[in-house]
Coordinates of C-alpha atoms and ligand atoms in Angstrom, one line a residue:
X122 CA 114.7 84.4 81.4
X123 CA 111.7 85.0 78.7
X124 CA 109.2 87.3 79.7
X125 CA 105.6 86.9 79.5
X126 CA 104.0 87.3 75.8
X127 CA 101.5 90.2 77.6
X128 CA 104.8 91.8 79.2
X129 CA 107.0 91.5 75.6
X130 CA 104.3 93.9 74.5
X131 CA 104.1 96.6 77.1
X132 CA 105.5 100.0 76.1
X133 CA 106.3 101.7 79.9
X134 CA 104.2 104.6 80.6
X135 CA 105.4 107.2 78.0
X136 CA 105.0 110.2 80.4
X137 CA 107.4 108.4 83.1
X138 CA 110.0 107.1 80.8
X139 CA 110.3 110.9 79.3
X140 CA 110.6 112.1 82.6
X141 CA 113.0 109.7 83.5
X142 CA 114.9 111.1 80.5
X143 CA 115.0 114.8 81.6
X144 CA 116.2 113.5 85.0
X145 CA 119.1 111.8 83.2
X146 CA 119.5 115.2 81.4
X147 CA 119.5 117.4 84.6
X148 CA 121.9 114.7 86.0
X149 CA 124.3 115.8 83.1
X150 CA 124.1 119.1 84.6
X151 CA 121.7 120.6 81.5
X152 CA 118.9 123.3 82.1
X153 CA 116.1 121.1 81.7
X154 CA 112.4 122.2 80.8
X155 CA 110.2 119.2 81.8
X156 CA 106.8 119.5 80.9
X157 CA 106.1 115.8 80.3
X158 CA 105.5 115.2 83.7
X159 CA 101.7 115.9 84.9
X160 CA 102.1 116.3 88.6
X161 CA 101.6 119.5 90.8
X162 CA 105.3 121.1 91.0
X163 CA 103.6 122.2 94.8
X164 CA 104.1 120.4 97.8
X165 CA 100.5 118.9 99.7
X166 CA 99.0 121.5 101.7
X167 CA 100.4 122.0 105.3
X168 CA 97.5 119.9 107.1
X169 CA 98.2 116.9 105.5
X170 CA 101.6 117.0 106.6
X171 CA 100.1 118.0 110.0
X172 CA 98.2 114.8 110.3
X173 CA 100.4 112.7 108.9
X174 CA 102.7 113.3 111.5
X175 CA 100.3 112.7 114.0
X176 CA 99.5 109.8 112.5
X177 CA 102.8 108.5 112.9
X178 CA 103.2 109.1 116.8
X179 CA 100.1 107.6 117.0
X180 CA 100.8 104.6 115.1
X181 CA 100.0 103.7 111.6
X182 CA 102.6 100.7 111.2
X183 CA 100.3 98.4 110.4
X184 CA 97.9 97.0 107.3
X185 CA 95.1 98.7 106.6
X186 CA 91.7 96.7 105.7
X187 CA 92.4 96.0 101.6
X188 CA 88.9 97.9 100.8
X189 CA 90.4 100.5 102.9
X190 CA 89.9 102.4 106.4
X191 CA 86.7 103.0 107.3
X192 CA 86.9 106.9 108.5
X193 CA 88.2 107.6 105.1
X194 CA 85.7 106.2 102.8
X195 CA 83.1 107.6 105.2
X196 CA 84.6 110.8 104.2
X197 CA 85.0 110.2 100.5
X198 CA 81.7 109.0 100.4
X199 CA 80.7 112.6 102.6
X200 CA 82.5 114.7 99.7
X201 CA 81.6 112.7 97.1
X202 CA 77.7 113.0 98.3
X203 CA 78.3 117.2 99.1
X204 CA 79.6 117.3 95.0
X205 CA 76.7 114.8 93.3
X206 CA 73.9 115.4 95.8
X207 CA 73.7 111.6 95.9
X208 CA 73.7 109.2 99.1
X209 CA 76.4 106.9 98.8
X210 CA 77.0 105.0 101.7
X211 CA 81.0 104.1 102.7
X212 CA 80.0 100.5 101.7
X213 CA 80.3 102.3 97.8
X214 CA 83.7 103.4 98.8
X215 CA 86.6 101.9 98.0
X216 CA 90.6 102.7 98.5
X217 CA 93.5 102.0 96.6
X218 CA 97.1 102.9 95.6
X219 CA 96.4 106.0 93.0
X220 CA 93.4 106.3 90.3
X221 CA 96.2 104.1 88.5
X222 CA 95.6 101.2 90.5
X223 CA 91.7 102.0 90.9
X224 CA 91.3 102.1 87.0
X225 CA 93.1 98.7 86.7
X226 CA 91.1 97.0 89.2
X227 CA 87.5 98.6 88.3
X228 CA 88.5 97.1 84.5
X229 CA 89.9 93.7 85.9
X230 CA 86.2 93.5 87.8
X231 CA 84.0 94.3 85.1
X232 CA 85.8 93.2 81.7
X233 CA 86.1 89.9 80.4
X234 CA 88.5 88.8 77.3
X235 CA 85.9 89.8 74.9
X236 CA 84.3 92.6 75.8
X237 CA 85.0 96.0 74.5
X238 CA 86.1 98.8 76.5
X239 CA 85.6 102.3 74.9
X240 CA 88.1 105.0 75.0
X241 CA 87.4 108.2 73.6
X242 CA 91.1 109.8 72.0
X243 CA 92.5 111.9 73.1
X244 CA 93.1 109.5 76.4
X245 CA 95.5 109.1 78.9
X246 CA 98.4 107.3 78.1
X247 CA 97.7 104.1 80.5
X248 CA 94.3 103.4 79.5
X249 CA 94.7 101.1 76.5
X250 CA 97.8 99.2 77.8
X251 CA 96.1 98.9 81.0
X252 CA 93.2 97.2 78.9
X253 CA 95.8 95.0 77.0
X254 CA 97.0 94.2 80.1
X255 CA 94.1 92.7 81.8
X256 CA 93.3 90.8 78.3
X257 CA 90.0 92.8 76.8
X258 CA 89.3 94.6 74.1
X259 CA 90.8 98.2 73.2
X260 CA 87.8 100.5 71.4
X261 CA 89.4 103.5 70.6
X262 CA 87.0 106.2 69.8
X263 CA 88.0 109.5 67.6
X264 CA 86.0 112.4 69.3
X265 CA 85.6 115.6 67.7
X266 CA 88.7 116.5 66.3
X267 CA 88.1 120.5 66.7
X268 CA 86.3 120.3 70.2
X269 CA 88.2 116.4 71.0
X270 CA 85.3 115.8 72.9
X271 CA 82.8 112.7 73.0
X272 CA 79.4 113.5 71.6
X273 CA 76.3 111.5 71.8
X274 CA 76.2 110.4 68.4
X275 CA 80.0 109.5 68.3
X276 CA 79.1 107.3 71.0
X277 CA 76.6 105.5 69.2
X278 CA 78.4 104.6 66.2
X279 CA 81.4 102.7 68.3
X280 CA 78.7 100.6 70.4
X281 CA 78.2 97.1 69.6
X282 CA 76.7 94.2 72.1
X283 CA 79.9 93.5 73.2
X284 CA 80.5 97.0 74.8
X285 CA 81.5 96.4 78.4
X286 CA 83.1 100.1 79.7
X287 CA 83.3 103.3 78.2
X288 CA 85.7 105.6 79.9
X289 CA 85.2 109.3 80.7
X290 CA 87.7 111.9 81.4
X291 CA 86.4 115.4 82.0
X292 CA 88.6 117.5 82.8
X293 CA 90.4 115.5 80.4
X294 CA 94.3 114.6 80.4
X295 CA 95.9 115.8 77.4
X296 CA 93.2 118.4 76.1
X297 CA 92.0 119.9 78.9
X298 CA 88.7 119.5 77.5
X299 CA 85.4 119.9 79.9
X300 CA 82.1 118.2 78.8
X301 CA 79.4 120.4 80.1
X302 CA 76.1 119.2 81.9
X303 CA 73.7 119.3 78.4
X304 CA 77.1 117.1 76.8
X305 CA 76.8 114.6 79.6
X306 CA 73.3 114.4 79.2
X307 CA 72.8 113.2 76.2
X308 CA 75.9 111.3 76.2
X309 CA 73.6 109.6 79.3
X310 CA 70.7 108.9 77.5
X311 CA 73.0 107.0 74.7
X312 CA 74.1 104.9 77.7
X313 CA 71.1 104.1 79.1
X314 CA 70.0 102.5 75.9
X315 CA 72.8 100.2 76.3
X316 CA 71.9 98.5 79.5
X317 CA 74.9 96.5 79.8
X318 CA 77.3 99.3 79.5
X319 CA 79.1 100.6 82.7
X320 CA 81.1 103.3 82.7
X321 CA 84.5 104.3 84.0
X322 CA 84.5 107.6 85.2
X323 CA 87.7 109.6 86.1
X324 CA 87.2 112.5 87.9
X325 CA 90.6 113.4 89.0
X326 CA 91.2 116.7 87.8
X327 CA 87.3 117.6 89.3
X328 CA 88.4 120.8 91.1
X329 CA 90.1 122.1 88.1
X330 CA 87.8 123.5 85.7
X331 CA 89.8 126.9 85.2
X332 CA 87.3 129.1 84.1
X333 CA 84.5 127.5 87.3
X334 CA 84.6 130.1 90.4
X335 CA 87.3 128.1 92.5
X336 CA 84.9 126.3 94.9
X337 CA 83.3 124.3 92.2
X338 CA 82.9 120.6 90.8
X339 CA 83.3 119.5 87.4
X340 CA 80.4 119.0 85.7
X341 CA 79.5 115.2 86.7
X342 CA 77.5 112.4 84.4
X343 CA 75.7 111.3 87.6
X344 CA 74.4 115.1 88.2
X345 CA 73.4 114.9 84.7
X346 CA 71.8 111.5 84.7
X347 CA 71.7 110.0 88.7
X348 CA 69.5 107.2 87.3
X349 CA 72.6 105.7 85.8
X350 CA 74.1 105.4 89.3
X351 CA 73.9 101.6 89.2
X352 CA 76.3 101.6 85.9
X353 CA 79.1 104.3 87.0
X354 CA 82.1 104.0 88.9
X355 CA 83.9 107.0 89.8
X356 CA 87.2 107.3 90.5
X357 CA 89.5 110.3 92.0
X358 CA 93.0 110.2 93.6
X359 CA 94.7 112.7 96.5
X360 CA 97.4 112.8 93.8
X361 CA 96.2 115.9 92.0
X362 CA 93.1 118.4 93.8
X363 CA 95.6 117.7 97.0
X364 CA 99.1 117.5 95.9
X365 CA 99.9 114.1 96.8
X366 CA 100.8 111.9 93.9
X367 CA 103.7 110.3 96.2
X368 CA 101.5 109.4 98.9
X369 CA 99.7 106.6 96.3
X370 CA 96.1 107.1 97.1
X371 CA 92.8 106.8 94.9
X372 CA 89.3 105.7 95.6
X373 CA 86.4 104.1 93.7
X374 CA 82.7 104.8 94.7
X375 CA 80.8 101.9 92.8
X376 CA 78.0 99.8 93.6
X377 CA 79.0 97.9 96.6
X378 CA 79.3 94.3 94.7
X379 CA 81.6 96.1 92.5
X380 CA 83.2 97.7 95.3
X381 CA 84.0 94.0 97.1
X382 CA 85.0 92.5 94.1
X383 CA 87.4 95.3 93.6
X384 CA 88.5 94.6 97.2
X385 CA 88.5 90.8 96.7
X386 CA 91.0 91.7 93.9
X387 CA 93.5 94.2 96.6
X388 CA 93.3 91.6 98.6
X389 CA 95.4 89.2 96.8
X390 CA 97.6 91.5 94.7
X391 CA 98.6 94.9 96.7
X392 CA 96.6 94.5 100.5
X393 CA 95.9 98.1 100.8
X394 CA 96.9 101.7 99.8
X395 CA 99.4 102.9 102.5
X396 CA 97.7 103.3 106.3
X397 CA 99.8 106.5 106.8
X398 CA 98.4 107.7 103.6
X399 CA 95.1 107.0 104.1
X400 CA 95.0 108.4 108.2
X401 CA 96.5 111.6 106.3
X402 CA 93.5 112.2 104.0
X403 CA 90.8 111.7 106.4
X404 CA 90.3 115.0 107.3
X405 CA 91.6 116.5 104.3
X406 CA 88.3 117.2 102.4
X407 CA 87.2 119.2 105.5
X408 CA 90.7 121.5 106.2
X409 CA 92.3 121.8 103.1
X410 CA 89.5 123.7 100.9
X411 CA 91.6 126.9 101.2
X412 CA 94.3 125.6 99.8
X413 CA 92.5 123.6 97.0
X414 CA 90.9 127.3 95.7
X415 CA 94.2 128.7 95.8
X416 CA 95.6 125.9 93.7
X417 CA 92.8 126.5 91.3
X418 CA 93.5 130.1 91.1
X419 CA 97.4 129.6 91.1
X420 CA 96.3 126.8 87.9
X421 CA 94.8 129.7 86.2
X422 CA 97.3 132.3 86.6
X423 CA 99.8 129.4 84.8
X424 CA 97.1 128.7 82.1
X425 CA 97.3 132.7 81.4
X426 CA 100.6 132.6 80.9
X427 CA 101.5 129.8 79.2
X428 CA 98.8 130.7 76.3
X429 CA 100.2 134.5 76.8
X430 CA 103.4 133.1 76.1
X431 CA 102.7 130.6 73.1
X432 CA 99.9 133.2 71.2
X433 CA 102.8 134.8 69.4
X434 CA 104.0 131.8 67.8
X435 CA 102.2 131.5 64.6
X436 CA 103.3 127.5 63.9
X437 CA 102.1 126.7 67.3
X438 CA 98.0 126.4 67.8
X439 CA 95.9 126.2 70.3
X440 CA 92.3 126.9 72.1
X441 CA 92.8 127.5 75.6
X442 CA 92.4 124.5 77.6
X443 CA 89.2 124.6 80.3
X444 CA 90.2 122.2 82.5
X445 CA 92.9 120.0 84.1
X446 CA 96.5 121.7 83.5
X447 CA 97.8 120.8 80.2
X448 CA 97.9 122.9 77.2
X449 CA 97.3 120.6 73.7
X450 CA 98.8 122.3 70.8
X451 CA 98.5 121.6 67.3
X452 CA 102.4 121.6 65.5
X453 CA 100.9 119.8 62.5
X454 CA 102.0 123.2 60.6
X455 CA 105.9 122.1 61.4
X456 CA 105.5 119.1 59.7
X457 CA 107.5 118.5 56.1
X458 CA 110.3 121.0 57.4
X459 CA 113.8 120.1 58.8
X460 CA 115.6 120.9 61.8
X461 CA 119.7 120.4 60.8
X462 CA 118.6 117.8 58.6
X463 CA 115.9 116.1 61.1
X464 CA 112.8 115.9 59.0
X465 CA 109.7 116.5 60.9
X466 CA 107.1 114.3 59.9
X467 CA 104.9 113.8 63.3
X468 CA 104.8 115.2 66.7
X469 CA 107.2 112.5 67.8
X470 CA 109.7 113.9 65.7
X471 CA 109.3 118.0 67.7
X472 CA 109.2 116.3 71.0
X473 CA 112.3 114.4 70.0
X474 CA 113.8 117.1 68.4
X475 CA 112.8 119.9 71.5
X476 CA 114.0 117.5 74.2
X477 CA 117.6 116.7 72.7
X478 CA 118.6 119.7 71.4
X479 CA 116.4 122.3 74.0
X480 CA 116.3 120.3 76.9
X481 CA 112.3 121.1 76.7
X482 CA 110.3 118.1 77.2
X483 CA 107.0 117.6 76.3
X484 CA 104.7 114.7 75.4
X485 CA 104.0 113.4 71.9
X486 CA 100.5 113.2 70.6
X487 CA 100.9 109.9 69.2
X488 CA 101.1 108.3 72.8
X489 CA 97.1 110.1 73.3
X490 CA 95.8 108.7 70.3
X491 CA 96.1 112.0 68.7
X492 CA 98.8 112.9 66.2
X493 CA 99.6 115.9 65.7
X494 CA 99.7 117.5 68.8
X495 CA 102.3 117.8 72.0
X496 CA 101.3 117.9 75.6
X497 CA 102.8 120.5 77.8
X498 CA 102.3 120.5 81.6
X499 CA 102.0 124.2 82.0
X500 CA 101.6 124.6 85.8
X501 CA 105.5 125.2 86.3
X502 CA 107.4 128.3 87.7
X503 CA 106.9 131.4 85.2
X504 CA 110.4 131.0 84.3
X505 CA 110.1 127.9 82.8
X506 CA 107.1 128.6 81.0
X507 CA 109.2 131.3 79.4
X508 CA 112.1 128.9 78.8
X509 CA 109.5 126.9 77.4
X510 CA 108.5 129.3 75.0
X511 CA 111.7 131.1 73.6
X512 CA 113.1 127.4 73.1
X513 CA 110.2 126.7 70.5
X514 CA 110.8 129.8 69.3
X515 CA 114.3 129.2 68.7
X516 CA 113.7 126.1 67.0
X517 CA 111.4 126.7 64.9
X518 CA 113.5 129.8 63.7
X519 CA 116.2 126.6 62.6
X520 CA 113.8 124.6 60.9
X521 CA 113.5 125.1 56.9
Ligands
LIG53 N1 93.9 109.4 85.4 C1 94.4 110.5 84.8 C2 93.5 111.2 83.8 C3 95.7 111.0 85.2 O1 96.1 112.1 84.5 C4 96.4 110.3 86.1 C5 97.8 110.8 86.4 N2 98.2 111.0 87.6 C6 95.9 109.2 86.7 C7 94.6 108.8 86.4 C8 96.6 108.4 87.8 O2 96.7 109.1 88.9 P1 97.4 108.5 90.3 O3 98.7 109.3 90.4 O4 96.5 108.9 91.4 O5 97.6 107.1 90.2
LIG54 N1 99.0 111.6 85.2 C1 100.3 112.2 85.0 C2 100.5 112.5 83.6 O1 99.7 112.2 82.8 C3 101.4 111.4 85.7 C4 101.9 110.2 84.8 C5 101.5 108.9 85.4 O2 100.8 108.8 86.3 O3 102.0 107.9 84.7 O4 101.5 113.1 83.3

């Protein structure tokens, strides 16, 4: 059978197929490390659970409506309004099967074959191929490479008329990076210049600025410039703030022709995110909150230790990340050595190297647009964070 040219061409998600490879690993019976894998090592919070449950004796068998239940995107579009101090109606709301599947359809809606979507590097790994996949036009944009964030005048020089998307990430997956308000701002004011620009705006790691008090927001581009309202979709998932990446859940709030279009699109491909899934998050904004500030505080108790444990390795550097829960080292000093004959030329070579012969796996910088540095998910038991650290301790003390 010959597969589709688009499909020849698609690499699988990096950060799955390296997980899948610590799974075989652990199968063999081998203390694995795995911090390629970015998803809360917690279970969801008790009342989720709770409802879920209920949900089931009370019946949730059946197909939800493809733009989604109605009591839930009232309530996304409740929290949503409590964060942004805007008035979004549930008409704006739309659910879907993770921020994976929300991404994908927002850039199957607004992105035709030759327009340009704008991704500022580092970016998460699904972004571009996600673009390939629905035909447009990958922009990669090189932020700052000290800061690896997207200025205003960055922006300006990738623009062109054919710029469809940009998409933002803050907190951002790998650095951790947080634009602040006054960033946002004038990153705004670029965009409304360009008034066929829209932007994709993913928001899933919004309750984990580290350093915020534990009740707060990220720092939003719609509190910065509401005006662009119109042009921004925003998009958040249960899968991280609430511990359910299994349960397959993600909304879009978007202007509600976007939002039907989207819905149009669920319709014929996936018919809805999962009814249990959906009756389960309903109330969760309201009676979970606890549990999200202790998951922040829990998120920076990890960050401590994981830079704690790191600082005294001199090849290894890094700032300290302010958001999300991914620490971004730089291992460019490693490069030109060897490790039992293993030269190490790129961060591809120290993840290879780390994960076969230390069981530690992290991600390689290469698959964020970013050589040069590894991603490691640091919110893990302490003990692995330690593992973590004496194994790149141990081989970097065999590399010459
Ligand atoms: N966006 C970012 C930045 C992510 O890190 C992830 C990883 N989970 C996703 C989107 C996809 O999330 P979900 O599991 O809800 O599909
Ligand atoms: N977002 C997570 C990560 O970057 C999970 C991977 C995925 O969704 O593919 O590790």
């Amino acid at each position: 059978m010959i597969l589709s040219k688009k499909i020849q061409v698609l690499k699988p998600s990096a950060v799955q197929a390296l997980s899948a490879r610590a799974k075989e690993q652990t199968a063999q019976g081998k203390d694995v490390v795995n911090l390629a894998l970015g998803e809360p090592t917690w279970e969801c919070f008790e009342p989720i659970k709770d409802t879920a449950m209920q949900s089931i004796q009370k019946g949730c068998s059946h197909y939800a409506p493809a733009v989604g239940r109605k009591d839930l995107r009232q309530a996304i579009a409740k929290n949503i309004n409590q964060h942004l101090n805007l008035n979004y109606d549930f008409k704006n709301v739309t659910v879907s099967i993770g921020a994976k599947f929300c991404l994908f359809s927002a850039l199957q809606t607004l992105a035709d074959p030759t327009d340009e979507v704008l991704i500022p590097a580092p970016y998460w790994v699904s972004y571009p191929s996600m673009v390939d996949l629905i035909g447009a036009q990958n922009v990669i944009v090189e932020t700052d490479t000290t800061t690896h964030k997207l200025t205003a005048d960055i922006l300006k020089k990738y623009i062109t008329d054919k710029s469809k998307i940009l998409i933002l990430n803050s907190p951002n997956n790998p650095t951790g990076a947080v634009h602040s308000i006054e960033e946002l701002k004038s990153i705004g004011e670029v965009i409304k210049t360009h008034p066929r620009l829209c932007v994709l705006s993913d928001d899933i790691y919004n309750r984990m600025v580290i350093d915020n008090p534990p009740d707060s927001f990220a720092p939003h581009l719609l509190q910065a410039c509401p005006e662009l309202k119109d042009r921004v979709i925003c998009i958040n998932a249960a899968s991280k703030n609430y511990a359910m990446p299994g349960w397959r859940l993600g909304w879009a709030v978007a202007p509600v022709p976007v939002v039907q279009a989207m819905s149009s699109l669920q319709s014929q491909t996936v018919s809805s995110a999962p009814t249990i899934s959906q009756m389960a998050m309903v109330p969760t904004f309201d009676n979970t909150e606890e549990d999200v500030q202790k998951t922040h505080q829990l998120i920076k108790e990890k960050k401590q230790t994981m830079c704690q444990a790191l600082s005294s390795i001199q090849e290894i550097n890094f700032q300290e990340p302010q958001g999300a829960f991914y620490l971004w080292p730089n291992v460019e000093s490693l490069f030109g050595r060897k490790f039992k004959n293993h030269p190490i030329q790129s961060s591809m070579d120290v993840c290879t190297l780390l994960s076969q012969h230390f069981s530690l796996f992290a991600v390689p910088g290469e698959e964020f647009g970013r050589a040069g540095y590894i991603r490691l998910y640091f919110a893990v038991p302490d003990r692995d964070i330690e593992k973590c650290a004496d194994r790149i301790k141990d081989f970097i003390s065999q590399t010459k």
